[in-house]
XYZ file of C-alpha atoms in Angstrom:
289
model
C 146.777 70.218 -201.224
C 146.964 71.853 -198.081
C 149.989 71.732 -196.227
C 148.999 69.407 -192.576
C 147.916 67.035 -195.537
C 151.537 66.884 -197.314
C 153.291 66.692 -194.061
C 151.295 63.981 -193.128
C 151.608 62.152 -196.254
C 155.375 62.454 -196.087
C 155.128 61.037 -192.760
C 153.232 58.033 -193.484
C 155.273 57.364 -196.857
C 158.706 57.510 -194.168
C 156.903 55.106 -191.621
C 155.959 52.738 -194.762
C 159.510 52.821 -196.198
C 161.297 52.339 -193.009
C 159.099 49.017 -191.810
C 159.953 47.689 -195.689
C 163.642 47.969 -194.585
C 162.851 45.769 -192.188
C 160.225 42.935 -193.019
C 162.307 42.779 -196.494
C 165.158 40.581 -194.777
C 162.790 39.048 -192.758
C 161.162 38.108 -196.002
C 164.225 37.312 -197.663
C 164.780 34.818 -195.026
C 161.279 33.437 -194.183
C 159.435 33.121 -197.931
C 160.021 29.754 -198.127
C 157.735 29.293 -195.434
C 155.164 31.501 -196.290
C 154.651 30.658 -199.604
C 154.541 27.067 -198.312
C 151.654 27.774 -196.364
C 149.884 29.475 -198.583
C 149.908 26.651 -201.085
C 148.537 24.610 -198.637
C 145.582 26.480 -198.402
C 145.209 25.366 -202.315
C 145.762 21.765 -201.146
C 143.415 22.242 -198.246
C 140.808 23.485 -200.778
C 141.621 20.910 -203.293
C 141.018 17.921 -200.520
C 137.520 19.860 -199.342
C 136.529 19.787 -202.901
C 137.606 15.670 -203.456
C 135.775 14.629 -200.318
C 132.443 16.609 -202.197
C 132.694 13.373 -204.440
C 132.476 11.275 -201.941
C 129.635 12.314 -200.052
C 126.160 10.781 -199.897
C 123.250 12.737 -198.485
C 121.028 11.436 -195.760
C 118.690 12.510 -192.826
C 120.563 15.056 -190.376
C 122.189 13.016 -187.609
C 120.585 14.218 -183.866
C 122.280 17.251 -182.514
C 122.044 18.940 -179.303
C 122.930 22.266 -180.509
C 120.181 22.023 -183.760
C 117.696 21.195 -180.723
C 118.665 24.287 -178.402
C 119.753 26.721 -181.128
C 117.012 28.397 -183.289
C 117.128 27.957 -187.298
C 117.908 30.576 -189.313
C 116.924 29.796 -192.106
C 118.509 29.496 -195.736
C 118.323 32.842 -196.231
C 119.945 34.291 -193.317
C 123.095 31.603 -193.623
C 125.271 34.543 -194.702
C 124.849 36.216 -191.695
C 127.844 34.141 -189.998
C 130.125 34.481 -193.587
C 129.884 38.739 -193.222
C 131.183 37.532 -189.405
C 134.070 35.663 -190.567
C 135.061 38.201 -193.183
C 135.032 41.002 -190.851
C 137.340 38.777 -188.127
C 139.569 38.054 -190.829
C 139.937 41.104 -192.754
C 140.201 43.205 -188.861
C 143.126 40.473 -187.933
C 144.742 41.065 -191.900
C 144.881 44.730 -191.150
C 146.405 44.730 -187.807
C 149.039 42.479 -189.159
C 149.997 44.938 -191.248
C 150.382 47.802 -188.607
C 153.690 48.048 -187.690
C 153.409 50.103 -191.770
C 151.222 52.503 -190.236
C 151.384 53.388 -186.332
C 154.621 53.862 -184.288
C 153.476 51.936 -181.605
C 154.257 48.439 -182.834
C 154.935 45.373 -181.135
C 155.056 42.478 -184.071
C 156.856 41.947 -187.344
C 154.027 41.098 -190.110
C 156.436 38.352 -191.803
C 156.958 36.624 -188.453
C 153.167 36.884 -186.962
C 151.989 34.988 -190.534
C 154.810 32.582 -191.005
C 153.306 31.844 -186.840
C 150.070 31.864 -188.678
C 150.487 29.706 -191.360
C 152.103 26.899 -188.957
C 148.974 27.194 -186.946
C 146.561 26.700 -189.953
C 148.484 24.318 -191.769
C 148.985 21.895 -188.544
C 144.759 22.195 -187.817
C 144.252 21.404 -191.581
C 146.087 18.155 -191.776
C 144.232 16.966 -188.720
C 140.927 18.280 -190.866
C 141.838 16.666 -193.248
C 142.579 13.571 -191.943
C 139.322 13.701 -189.916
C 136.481 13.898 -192.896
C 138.499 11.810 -195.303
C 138.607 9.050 -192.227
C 134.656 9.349 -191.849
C 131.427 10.894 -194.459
C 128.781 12.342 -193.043
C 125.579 13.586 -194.490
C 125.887 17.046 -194.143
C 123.468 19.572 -192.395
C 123.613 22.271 -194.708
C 120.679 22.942 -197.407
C 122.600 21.972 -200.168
C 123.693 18.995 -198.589
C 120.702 17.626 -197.813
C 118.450 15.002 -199.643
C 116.664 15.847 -202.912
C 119.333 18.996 -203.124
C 121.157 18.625 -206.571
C 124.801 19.758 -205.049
C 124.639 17.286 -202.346
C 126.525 14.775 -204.388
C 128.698 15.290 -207.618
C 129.095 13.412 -210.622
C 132.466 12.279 -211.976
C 134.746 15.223 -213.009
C 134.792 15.731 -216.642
C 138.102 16.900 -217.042
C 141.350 17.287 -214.451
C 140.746 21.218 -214.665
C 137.441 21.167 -212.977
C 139.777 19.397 -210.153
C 142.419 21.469 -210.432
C 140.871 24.980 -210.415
C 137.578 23.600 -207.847
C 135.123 24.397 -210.031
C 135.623 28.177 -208.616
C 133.194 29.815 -206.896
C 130.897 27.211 -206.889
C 133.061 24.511 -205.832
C 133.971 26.783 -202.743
C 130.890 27.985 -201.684
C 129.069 24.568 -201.918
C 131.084 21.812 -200.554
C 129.759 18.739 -198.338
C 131.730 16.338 -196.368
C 133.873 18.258 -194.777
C 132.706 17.854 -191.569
C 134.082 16.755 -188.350
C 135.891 20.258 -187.781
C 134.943 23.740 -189.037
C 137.571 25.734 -191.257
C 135.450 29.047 -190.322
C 136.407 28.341 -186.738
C 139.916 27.047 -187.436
C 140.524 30.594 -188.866
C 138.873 32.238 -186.587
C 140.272 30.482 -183.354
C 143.840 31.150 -184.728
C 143.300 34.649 -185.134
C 141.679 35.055 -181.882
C 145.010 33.235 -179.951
C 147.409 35.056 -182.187
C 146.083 38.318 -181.066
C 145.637 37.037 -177.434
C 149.216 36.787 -177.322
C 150.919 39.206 -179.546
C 147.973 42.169 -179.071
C 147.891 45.008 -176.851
C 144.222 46.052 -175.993
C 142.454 43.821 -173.405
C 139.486 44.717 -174.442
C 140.349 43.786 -178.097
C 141.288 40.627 -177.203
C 138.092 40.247 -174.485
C 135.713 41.676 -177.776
C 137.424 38.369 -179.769
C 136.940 35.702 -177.937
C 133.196 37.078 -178.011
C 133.159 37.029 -181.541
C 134.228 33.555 -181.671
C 131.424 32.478 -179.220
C 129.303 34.257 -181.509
C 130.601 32.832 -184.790
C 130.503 29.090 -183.295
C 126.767 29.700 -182.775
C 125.897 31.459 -185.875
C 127.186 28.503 -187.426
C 125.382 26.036 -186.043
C 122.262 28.021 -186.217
C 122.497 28.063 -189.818
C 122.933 24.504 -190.330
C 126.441 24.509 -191.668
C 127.978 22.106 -189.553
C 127.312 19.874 -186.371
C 127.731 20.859 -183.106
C 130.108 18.534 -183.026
C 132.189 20.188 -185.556
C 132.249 23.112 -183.156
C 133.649 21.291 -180.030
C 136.268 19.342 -181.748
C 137.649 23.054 -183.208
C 137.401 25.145 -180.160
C 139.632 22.025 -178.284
C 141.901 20.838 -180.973
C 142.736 24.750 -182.288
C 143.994 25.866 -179.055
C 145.361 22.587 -178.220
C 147.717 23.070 -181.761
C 148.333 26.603 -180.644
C 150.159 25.262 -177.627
C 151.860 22.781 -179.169
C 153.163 24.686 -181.410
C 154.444 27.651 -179.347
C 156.033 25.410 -177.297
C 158.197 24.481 -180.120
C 158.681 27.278 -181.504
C 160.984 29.998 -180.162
C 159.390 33.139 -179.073
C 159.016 35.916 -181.246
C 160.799 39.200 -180.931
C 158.832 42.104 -178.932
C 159.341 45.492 -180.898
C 157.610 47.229 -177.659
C 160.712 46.497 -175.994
C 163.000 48.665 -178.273
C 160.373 51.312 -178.048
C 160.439 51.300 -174.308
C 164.240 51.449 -174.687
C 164.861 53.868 -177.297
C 165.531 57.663 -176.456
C 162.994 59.957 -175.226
C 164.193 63.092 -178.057
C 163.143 62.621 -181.538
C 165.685 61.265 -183.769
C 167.355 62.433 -186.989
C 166.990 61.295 -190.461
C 170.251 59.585 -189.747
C 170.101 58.127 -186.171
C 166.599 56.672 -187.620
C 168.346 54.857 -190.228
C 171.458 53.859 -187.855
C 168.473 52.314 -185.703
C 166.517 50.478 -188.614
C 169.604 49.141 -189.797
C 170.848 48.119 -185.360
C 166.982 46.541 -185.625
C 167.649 44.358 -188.634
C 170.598 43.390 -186.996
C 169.411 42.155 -183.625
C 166.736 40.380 -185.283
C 168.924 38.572 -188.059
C 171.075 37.281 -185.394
C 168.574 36.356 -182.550
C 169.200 39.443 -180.828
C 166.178 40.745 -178.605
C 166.458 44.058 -177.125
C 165.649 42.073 -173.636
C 168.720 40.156 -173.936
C 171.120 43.322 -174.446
C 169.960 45.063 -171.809
């Protein structure tokens, strides 16, 4: 293995180790939360999948956007699902810089447990919105003479339990009245808006979002309406919630405060361990200066 390769393996594994020694207390303290959200994404799926039983196909309710927006077609419905899974797998990796690049300005347990509160708070109102009112949904499979567009009775708790994965997932109806694709998607787009560094990131996002809204309706998966009420009640829950919440610490400010000459093996740890500290005890770097 040529030698630039080793070195630069050695310094990777050191920038890995050293952002470990920090998100593990962080972790330590904030798992509760996390795993807490992520469960609710089961229960999120798991009410999605019981409103399925409850839905009755009929003809597609008049919508502007179906009458101004071409069709794509059945066939060309995954076009806006490769969108979505390249918004959220981009936002999962830059979470997960600060491992990586020295230049780091978030803590990865802190921007999802800010995550999580964000999704969880738009998925109760979801909820709360398609269990309150059915619609007949506008997707193929949803529509009348379409064999998934209703279900029978479940034949055992399991096919409940485990939503009759990947079919249960990738063919639900009645959950309309707000679009999980765009509650996702919206999140990730404020979260970088606010924690992210490169305007024209965050300018590129808020296109993809505009994009993904219309993809979605041009494919029939949901109502226009479904649209609106996510691009207004999203952000709406983002500010809510930040208000509440105290603001997270900024990592760029230690950088911008931290000595010019590179540091030993020693005065690095001394600093990982002054970082932990701070952060522990709701120190920012802004406030000891």
């Amino acid at each position: 293995m040529p030698l630039y390769v080793r070195r630069g393996a050695s310094k990777l594994w050191r920038k890995i180790c050293g952002e470990v020694t920090v998100e593990i207390p962080l972790l330590a303290e904030s798992w509760k939360y996390l795993l807490g959200g992520v469960v609710f994404q089961y229960i999120h799926g798991l009410a999605a999948r019981g409103v399925h039983y409850l839905h009755r196909p009929g003809p597609i309710l008049q919508d502007i956007g179906f009458l101004l927006i071409p069709e794509l077609g059945r066939e060309k419905g995954s076009i806006s699902e490769a969108l979505f899974a390249s918004v959220f797998c981009s936002f999962a990796l830059w979470t997960f810089h600060p491992f990586i690049f020295q230049n780091k300005k978030i803590y990865t347990v802190l921007i999802w447990c800010r995550v999580l509160a964000y999704l969880v708070a738009s998925q109760v109102l979801r909820i709360v919105t398609f269990y309150s009112t059915q619609l007949p949904g506008p997707n193929y499979h949803c529509r009348e003479g379409s064999e998934l567009a209703t279900l029978p009775p479940p034949k055992s708790v399991l096919e409940v339990v485990f939503l009759n994965f990947p079919r249960g997932i990738l063919y639900g109806c009645g959950d309309l009245i707000f679009s999980s694709h765009m509650i996702f998607t919206l999140v990730f787009v404020n979260t970088y808006q606010k924690h992210g560094t490169k305007r024209f990131i965050k300018q590129f996002a808020w296109l993809l979002a505009v994009v993904q809204s219309l993809l979605i309706i041009a494919s029939r998966k949901h109502y226009t309406v479904d649209i609106v009420v996510a691009w207004y009640t999203v952000n709406l829950v983002v500010f809510c919630i930040d208000r509440k919440l105290p603001e997270m610490p900024d990592r760029s400010m230690a950088a911008a405060y931290s000595p010019s000459l590179p540091l030993s093996t020693k005065d690095k740890e001394s600093k990982g361990r002054g970082e932990q500290y701070n952060l522990l005890n709701g120190v920012t770097m802004s406030s000891a200066v």
